[in-house]
Short mmCIF file of C-alpha atoms and ligand atoms in Angstrom, two decimals:
data_model
loop_
_atom_site.label_atom_id
_atom_site.label_comp_id
_atom_site.label_asym_id
_atom_site.label_seq_id
_atom_site.Cartn_x
_atom_site.Cartn_y
_atom_site.Cartn_z
CA MET A 1 36.54 24.60 -30.69
CA LYS A 2 37.95 22.24 -28.10
CA THR A 3 34.94 19.94 -28.23
CA THR A 4 35.00 19.97 -32.01
CA VAL A 5 38.61 18.76 -31.99
CA LYS A 6 37.66 16.08 -29.49
CA THR A 7 34.79 14.97 -31.68
CA ILE A 8 37.01 14.77 -34.73
CA CYS A 9 39.60 12.74 -32.80
CA ASN A 10 36.95 10.30 -31.68
CA PHE A 11 35.68 10.13 -35.21
CA ILE A 12 39.10 9.09 -36.48
CA LEU A 13 39.67 6.69 -33.62
CA ILE A 14 36.42 4.84 -34.24
CA ALA A 15 37.12 4.57 -37.95
CA VAL A 16 40.46 2.95 -37.17
CA ILE A 17 39.32 0.56 -34.46
CA SER A 18 36.60 -1.23 -36.41
CA CYS A 19 36.61 -4.97 -35.59
CA SER A 20 36.08 -5.88 -39.17
CA ASN A 21 39.11 -6.90 -41.20
CA SER A 22 37.58 -5.84 -44.45
CA GLU A 23 36.04 -2.65 -45.74
CA ARG A 24 36.06 0.23 -43.25
CA GLN A 25 33.13 2.57 -42.93
CA GLY A 26 33.29 6.28 -42.22
CA GLY A 27 32.95 7.95 -38.83
CA ILE A 28 30.32 7.92 -36.17
CA THR A 29 27.05 8.42 -37.90
CA GLY A 30 24.81 10.84 -36.12
CA SER A 31 27.14 11.55 -33.22
CA SER A 32 27.68 15.17 -34.15
CA ALA A 33 24.38 16.02 -32.51
CA ASN A 34 26.14 15.49 -29.22
CA ARG A 35 29.17 17.70 -29.62
CA ASP A 36 28.86 19.30 -26.22
CA ASN A 37 28.98 15.91 -24.56
CA GLN A 38 27.58 17.33 -21.34
CA GLU A 39 27.03 15.06 -18.40
CA THR A 40 23.27 15.33 -18.73
CA GLU A 41 23.17 14.05 -22.30
CA ILE A 42 21.55 10.72 -23.04
CA THR A 43 23.99 10.18 -25.90
CA TYR A 44 27.76 10.49 -26.03
CA VAL A 45 30.76 10.30 -28.32
CA PRO A 46 32.46 6.94 -27.90
CA GLY A 47 36.20 6.42 -27.86
CA MET A 48 36.07 2.70 -28.50
CA SER A 49 33.84 0.18 -30.23
CA LEU A 50 32.23 -2.68 -28.29
CA CYS A 51 33.93 -5.54 -30.08
CA LYS A 52 37.36 -3.93 -29.79
CA ALA A 53 36.94 -3.32 -26.11
CA ALA A 54 35.63 -6.79 -25.23
CA SER A 55 37.62 -9.96 -24.63
CA TYR A 56 34.71 -12.10 -25.91
CA PRO A 57 32.35 -11.71 -28.89
CA VAL A 58 29.72 -8.99 -28.79
CA GLY A 59 26.70 -9.60 -30.97
CA VAL A 60 23.50 -8.02 -32.22
CA ALA A 61 20.25 -9.34 -33.65
CA VAL A 62 19.89 -8.37 -37.31
CA SER A 63 17.90 -8.96 -40.47
CA ALA A 64 19.06 -9.29 -44.07
CA GLU A 65 17.13 -6.15 -45.06
CA LYS A 66 18.70 -4.03 -42.33
CA LEU A 67 22.18 -5.24 -43.25
CA GLY A 68 21.40 -4.13 -46.80
CA ASP A 69 21.29 -0.53 -45.52
CA SER A 70 24.85 0.77 -45.64
CA ARG A 71 24.44 3.10 -42.68
CA TYR A 72 23.02 0.35 -40.50
CA ALA A 73 25.60 -2.18 -41.68
CA GLY A 74 28.37 0.33 -41.01
CA VAL A 75 27.45 0.57 -37.34
CA VAL A 76 27.03 -3.20 -37.01
CA ARG A 77 30.40 -3.77 -38.67
CA ARG A 78 32.14 -1.31 -36.40
CA GLU A 79 30.59 -2.37 -33.12
CA PHE A 80 29.84 -6.10 -33.30
CA ASN A 81 31.74 -9.26 -34.20
CA SER A 82 28.84 -11.66 -33.82
CA VAL A 83 25.34 -11.58 -35.31
CA THR A 84 22.13 -13.49 -34.65
CA ALA A 85 19.23 -13.49 -37.13
CA GLU A 86 16.44 -11.85 -35.15
CA ASN A 87 13.89 -13.92 -37.11
CA GLN A 88 15.19 -15.14 -40.44
CA MET A 89 16.69 -18.44 -39.32
CA LYS A 90 13.50 -19.45 -37.53
CA MET A 91 11.39 -22.28 -38.87
CA ALA A 92 8.49 -20.10 -40.07
CA TYR A 93 10.95 -18.25 -42.30
CA ILE A 94 13.03 -21.15 -43.62
CA SER A 95 10.56 -24.00 -43.87
CA VAL A 96 8.16 -23.36 -46.75
CA ALA A 97 6.80 -26.93 -46.80
CA PRO A 98 8.16 -30.35 -45.80
CA GLY A 99 11.48 -30.67 -47.62
CA LYS A 100 11.18 -27.20 -49.16
CA TYR A 101 13.37 -24.39 -47.81
CA ASP A 102 13.78 -20.67 -48.33
CA TRP A 103 17.39 -19.85 -47.51
CA GLU A 104 17.57 -16.44 -49.11
CA ARG A 105 17.44 -14.08 -46.14
CA ALA A 106 19.41 -16.35 -43.84
CA ASP A 107 22.06 -16.76 -46.54
CA ALA A 108 22.28 -12.98 -46.90
CA ILE A 109 23.08 -12.68 -43.19
CA VAL A 110 25.75 -15.36 -43.55
CA ALA A 111 27.17 -13.52 -46.58
CA TYR A 112 27.46 -10.31 -44.51
CA ALA A 113 29.22 -12.28 -41.79
CA GLU A 114 31.66 -13.95 -44.17
CA LYS A 115 32.54 -10.63 -45.74
CA ASN A 116 33.06 -8.96 -42.39
CA ASN A 117 34.74 -11.70 -40.40
CA THR A 118 31.77 -11.89 -38.06
CA ARG A 119 30.52 -14.90 -36.11
CA VAL A 120 26.98 -16.14 -36.78
CA HIS A 121 24.92 -17.61 -33.98
CA GLY A 122 22.02 -19.67 -35.38
CA HIS A 123 18.64 -18.93 -33.82
CA ALA A 124 16.58 -21.07 -33.52
CA LEU A 125 15.94 -24.54 -34.95
CA LEU A 126 12.73 -25.13 -32.98
CA TRP A 127 10.60 -22.46 -31.34
CA HIS A 128 6.90 -22.91 -30.67
CA GLU A 129 6.24 -19.27 -31.63
CA SER A 130 7.69 -19.59 -35.12
CA LEU A 131 5.80 -22.40 -36.80
CA PRO A 132 5.12 -22.74 -40.52
CA PRO A 133 1.47 -23.63 -41.22
CA TRP A 134 2.33 -27.22 -42.14
CA VAL A 135 3.75 -27.80 -38.65
CA GLU A 136 0.99 -25.99 -36.83
CA ASN A 137 -1.73 -27.91 -38.66
CA PHE A 138 0.05 -31.24 -39.06
CA GLU A 139 -2.36 -34.02 -39.94
CA GLY A 140 -0.11 -37.08 -40.25
CA THR A 141 0.93 -39.52 -37.53
CA ASP A 142 3.32 -38.68 -34.70
CA GLU A 143 5.97 -40.82 -36.41
CA GLU A 144 5.60 -38.79 -39.59
CA PHE A 145 5.78 -35.54 -37.62
CA GLU A 146 8.98 -36.62 -35.93
CA ALA A 147 10.54 -37.72 -39.22
CA GLU A 148 9.79 -34.31 -40.74
CA ILE A 149 11.25 -32.45 -37.76
CA LYS A 150 14.39 -34.56 -37.92
CA THR A 151 14.69 -33.88 -41.65
CA TYR A 152 14.20 -30.15 -41.06
CA ILE A 153 16.78 -29.87 -38.28
CA GLN A 154 19.37 -31.83 -40.21
CA ALA A 155 18.76 -29.95 -43.46
CA VAL A 156 19.21 -26.59 -41.76
CA VAL A 157 22.28 -27.60 -39.78
CA GLU A 158 23.86 -29.11 -42.90
CA HIS A 159 23.03 -26.08 -45.02
CA PHE A 160 24.86 -23.78 -42.61
CA LYS A 161 27.68 -26.17 -41.76
CA GLY A 162 30.95 -24.27 -41.43
CA LYS A 163 29.05 -20.97 -41.69
CA VAL A 164 27.16 -20.84 -38.44
CA ALA A 165 29.23 -21.28 -35.28
CA SER A 166 26.40 -22.38 -33.02
CA TRP A 167 22.69 -23.11 -32.85
CA ASP A 168 19.93 -22.56 -30.38
CA VAL A 169 18.55 -26.03 -31.00
CA VAL A 170 15.40 -25.62 -28.95
CA ASN A 171 14.10 -22.28 -27.73
CA GLU A 172 11.84 -21.84 -24.69
CA ALA A 173 10.79 -25.44 -23.99
CA ILE A 174 10.22 -24.89 -20.26
CA GLU A 175 7.35 -23.17 -18.43
CA GLU A 176 7.81 -20.83 -15.47
CA ASP A 177 6.91 -23.62 -13.02
CA GLY A 178 9.64 -25.85 -14.46
CA SER A 179 7.28 -28.12 -16.39
CA TRP A 180 7.49 -28.78 -20.12
CA ARG A 181 5.84 -26.15 -22.24
CA ASN A 182 2.90 -27.73 -24.02
CA THR A 183 4.06 -27.15 -27.59
CA VAL A 184 3.24 -28.93 -30.81
CA PHE A 185 6.64 -30.61 -30.45
CA LEU A 186 5.86 -31.99 -27.00
CA GLN A 187 2.45 -33.13 -28.17
CA HIS A 188 3.74 -35.11 -31.15
CA MET A 189 7.13 -36.24 -29.89
CA GLY A 190 6.89 -36.65 -26.12
CA GLU A 191 9.03 -35.37 -23.27
CA ASP A 192 12.45 -36.37 -24.53
CA TYR A 193 12.00 -34.51 -27.81
CA VAL A 194 14.55 -31.86 -26.79
CA ALA A 195 17.26 -34.48 -26.31
CA ARG A 196 16.47 -36.06 -29.66
CA CYS A 197 16.66 -32.70 -31.43
CA PHE A 198 20.11 -32.09 -29.97
CA ARG A 199 21.27 -35.53 -31.14
CA TRP A 200 20.00 -34.92 -34.68
CA ALA A 201 21.72 -31.56 -34.81
CA ARG A 202 24.95 -33.10 -33.54
CA GLU A 203 24.75 -35.89 -36.15
CA ALA A 204 24.36 -33.28 -38.89
CA ASP A 205 27.36 -31.22 -37.75
CA PRO A 206 29.78 -32.63 -35.18
CA GLY A 207 31.63 -29.29 -35.04
CA VAL A 208 28.86 -26.80 -34.37
CA LEU A 209 28.12 -25.63 -30.82
CA LEU A 210 24.65 -26.52 -29.57
CA PHE A 211 22.73 -24.33 -27.12
CA TYR A 212 19.49 -24.46 -25.22
CA ASN A 213 18.00 -20.93 -25.08
CA ASP A 214 15.29 -19.57 -22.78
CA PHE A 215 14.02 -16.45 -21.01
CA ASN A 216 13.66 -15.75 -17.27
CA LEU A 217 16.46 -18.17 -16.45
CA SER A 218 18.10 -15.38 -14.47
CA SER A 219 14.95 -14.29 -12.66
CA ASN A 220 13.33 -17.63 -11.94
CA PRO A 221 15.47 -20.20 -10.08
CA VAL A 222 12.83 -22.91 -10.56
CA LYS A 223 13.03 -22.51 -14.31
CA ALA A 224 16.86 -22.34 -14.30
CA GLN A 225 17.02 -25.55 -12.26
CA ALA A 226 14.53 -27.27 -14.57
CA ALA A 227 16.67 -26.27 -17.56
CA ALA A 228 19.79 -27.55 -15.81
CA ASP A 229 18.09 -30.85 -14.97
CA MET A 230 16.95 -31.23 -18.55
CA LEU A 231 20.41 -30.49 -19.91
CA LYS A 232 22.10 -32.92 -17.49
CA GLY A 233 20.20 -35.66 -19.23
CA PHE A 234 21.92 -35.42 -22.58
CA LEU A 235 25.45 -35.09 -23.85
CA PRO A 236 25.47 -33.07 -27.07
CA VAL A 237 24.73 -29.79 -25.31
CA ASP A 238 27.52 -27.22 -25.28
CA GLY A 239 25.88 -24.21 -23.78
CA VAL A 240 22.92 -22.31 -22.51
CA GLY A 241 21.53 -19.07 -23.86
CA MET A 242 20.16 -16.86 -21.12
CA GLN A 243 18.04 -14.38 -23.02
CA MET A 244 18.38 -11.46 -20.55
CA HIS A 245 15.27 -9.46 -21.39
CA ILE A 246 15.73 -7.51 -18.18
CA GLN A 247 14.59 -4.37 -16.43
CA VAL A 248 16.65 -1.74 -14.67
CA GLU A 249 16.01 -3.04 -11.17
CA THR A 250 15.27 -6.68 -11.80
CA PRO A 251 16.46 -9.35 -11.64
CA ALA A 252 19.06 -8.53 -8.98
CA ILE A 253 22.64 -9.22 -10.02
CA SER A 254 22.98 -11.83 -7.27
CA LYS A 255 20.06 -13.74 -8.78
CA ILE A 256 21.59 -13.59 -12.23
CA ALA A 257 24.90 -14.80 -10.80
CA ASP A 258 23.19 -17.74 -9.05
CA ALA A 259 21.61 -18.85 -12.31
CA VAL A 260 24.86 -18.44 -14.23
CA ASN A 261 26.64 -20.55 -11.61
CA ILE A 262 24.19 -23.41 -12.03
CA PHE A 263 25.18 -23.64 -15.68
CA THR A 264 28.90 -22.92 -15.39
CA GLU A 265 29.25 -25.57 -12.68
CA MET A 266 27.85 -28.06 -15.17
CA GLY A 267 30.65 -27.06 -17.54
CA LEU A 268 28.30 -25.33 -19.97
CA ILE A 269 29.20 -22.28 -22.04
CA VAL A 270 26.98 -19.29 -21.24
CA HIS A 271 25.63 -16.84 -23.84
CA PHE A 272 23.73 -13.74 -22.74
CA SER A 273 21.82 -14.16 -25.94
CA GLU A 274 19.12 -11.46 -26.22
CA ILE A 275 19.96 -8.49 -24.03
CA ASP A 276 17.56 -5.59 -23.81
CA THR A 277 16.66 -3.38 -20.85
CA ARG A 278 13.15 -2.09 -20.30
CA LEU A 279 13.25 1.37 -18.74
CA ASN A 280 9.54 2.09 -18.86
CA ALA A 281 7.80 -1.02 -17.55
CA ASP A 282 5.47 1.14 -15.45
CA ASP A 283 4.70 3.29 -18.48
CA LYS A 284 5.46 6.59 -16.74
CA LEU A 285 7.91 7.98 -19.29
CA THR A 286 6.95 9.58 -22.56
CA GLU A 287 10.53 10.42 -23.48
CA LEU A 288 13.92 9.08 -22.49
CA THR A 289 15.16 11.11 -19.53
CA TYR A 290 18.78 11.47 -18.50
CA GLU A 291 18.01 9.65 -15.23
CA ALA A 292 16.58 6.66 -17.08
CA ALA A 293 19.45 6.64 -19.57
CA LEU A 294 21.96 6.78 -16.71
CA ALA A 295 20.18 3.96 -14.88
CA GLN A 296 20.44 1.89 -18.06
CA GLU A 297 24.14 2.73 -18.39
CA ASN A 298 24.79 1.58 -14.82
CA ARG A 299 22.62 -1.48 -15.19
CA LEU A 300 24.37 -2.67 -18.34
CA GLY A 301 27.69 -2.01 -16.64
CA GLU A 302 26.80 -4.34 -13.78
CA ILE A 303 25.43 -6.98 -16.16
CA VAL A 304 28.70 -7.01 -18.11
CA ASP A 305 30.74 -6.97 -14.87
CA MET A 306 28.81 -10.09 -13.87
CA TYR A 307 29.38 -11.73 -17.24
CA ASN A 308 33.11 -10.98 -16.92
CA THR A 309 33.30 -13.23 -13.85
CA ILE A 310 32.45 -16.30 -15.92
CA PRO A 311 35.57 -18.39 -16.67
CA GLU A 312 36.92 -17.36 -20.05
CA SER A 313 36.49 -20.81 -21.57
CA GLN A 314 32.76 -20.63 -20.77
CA GLN A 315 32.12 -17.14 -22.15
CA TYR A 316 30.37 -17.41 -25.49
CA GLY A 317 29.73 -13.68 -25.54
CA ILE A 318 26.85 -11.27 -25.15
CA THR A 319 24.28 -10.36 -27.79
CA PHE A 320 21.99 -7.32 -27.87
CA TRP A 321 18.52 -7.94 -29.21
CA GLY A 322 18.61 -5.24 -31.85
CA LEU A 323 20.61 -2.14 -32.62
CA ARG A 324 18.37 0.92 -32.20
CA ASP A 325 15.64 1.61 -29.67
CA ASN A 326 12.97 2.12 -32.31
CA GLU A 327 13.43 -1.36 -33.76
CA SER A 328 13.14 -3.33 -30.52
CA TRP A 329 10.50 -6.07 -30.44
CA LEU A 330 9.56 -4.81 -26.94
CA LEU A 331 7.86 -1.72 -28.32
CA SER A 332 5.07 -3.56 -30.08
CA ARG A 333 4.72 -5.88 -27.11
CA TYR A 334 4.80 -3.45 -24.17
CA GLY A 335 4.69 0.09 -25.56
CA THR A 336 7.09 3.04 -25.42
CA ASP A 337 10.60 2.15 -24.27
CA TRP A 338 14.33 2.59 -25.00
CA PRO A 339 15.82 -0.90 -24.53
CA LEU A 340 18.94 -0.81 -26.74
CA LEU A 341 22.28 0.97 -27.23
CA PHE A 342 21.54 3.30 -30.15
CA THR A 343 18.95 5.93 -30.94
CA GLU A 344 16.87 5.83 -34.08
CA THR A 345 19.39 8.19 -35.71
CA TYR A 346 22.34 5.97 -34.74
CA GLU A 347 23.56 8.13 -31.90
CA TYR A 348 25.41 6.28 -29.16
CA LYS A 349 23.39 6.18 -25.97
CA ILE A 350 25.33 6.40 -22.73
CA ALA A 351 24.22 2.78 -22.22
CA HIS A 352 26.97 1.97 -24.73
CA ARG A 353 29.45 3.71 -22.41
CA GLY A 354 28.29 1.51 -19.54
CA VAL A 355 29.10 -1.59 -21.55
CA ILE A 356 32.46 -0.25 -22.76
CA ARG A 357 33.55 0.72 -19.26
CA ALA A 358 32.77 -2.73 -17.97
CA PHE A 359 34.89 -4.24 -20.76
CA GLU A 360 37.88 -2.09 -19.87
C1 XIL B 401 11.26 -11.93 -31.43
C2 XIL B 401 11.65 -10.94 -32.50
O1 XIL B 401 12.48 -9.96 -31.91
C3 XIL B 401 10.42 -10.31 -33.10
O2 XIL B 401 10.78 -9.52 -34.22
C4 XIL B 401 9.44 -11.41 -33.55
O3 XIL B 401 8.24 -10.81 -33.97
C5 XIL B 401 9.17 -12.39 -32.45
O4 XIL B 401 10.39 -12.90 -31.96
N1 XIL B 401 12.69 -14.71 -27.45
C6 XIL B 401 13.35 -15.18 -28.55
C7 XIL B 401 13.38 -14.36 -29.78
O5 XIL B 401 14.01 -16.22 -28.48
O6 XIL B 401 13.43 -15.14 -30.95
C8 XIL B 401 12.23 -13.41 -29.85
O7 XIL B 401 12.42 -12.56 -30.96
C9 XIL B 401 12.11 -12.61 -28.57
C10 XIL B 401 11.88 -13.52 -27.41
#
């Protein structure tokens, strides 16, 4: 009886504390499975939503289709006040042909955000892993290639002007050894292509925040320094997105802090832009154990504690790379894992508690 009352109270509390200013959704979907709330449970009943507890935006990677599901959208609305398109603002999705654009899915994400008073982070104008066929197989001259890329960047930035708060202008341009990644962009446009892309984006929208986004910046000091050196070279950069695809043990917090300091000392805003935590890198688990869930809770707590030390004016926020474990991109890449904050049935993992506690 006692626990039932507690559950109902939490239910009401969550309904009231939604970050969204508009339509409120019902209670905690799926949380009733965890009524006992014992200390060995991998899920729990939250007392607070992420975006209410945080002093900076908390985001999640989404798709238009998922946001079309009312249950999914209800959890996103309650927990997050920033969204990133997991894929649908990438070039392969938007650019049908030179000068021809498909805005539909990206616009649907923006429409969700407008309705729910949610920030949109644009991801990503250029990424070598999301190329439409016409870019991959370009047959014109380098000058023509560059002109098309400029047109594309400016068309996208203009289309979302006033709707998207920020853009990852170039994603993953640097190799692990600090050299330029040998992409189709480098091949056609030369080494200062990143700087030119930032300038074109800035021309198209003087008000939007421009980020460089990459992975392993927190685990690889050589790469972080190479990114910093690159960014020192040009003015229109506002921030850096550190993707934060991390594991439970690595990288060490001190390493993450060192990388963050490189960027904050340059005056850049820092976005932990794609957080997920692999619990099963050695492939020993076939189900999520309490120990692994607890390790994830503690790990996310220390990650957020670290993020909290960044000066407020340089905190862009933190974004989780998906909502539920079953939808994480890591599963198809590495196999069984539980990298996110929610179960497939929308139960709150104790990882969520780790994040909330660090916000408080
Ligand atoms: C991933 C998406 O999550 C997948 O759905 C897609 O198949 C490939 O891209 N770094 C990034 C993200 O910057 O855009 C990637 O997202 C994950 C790695």
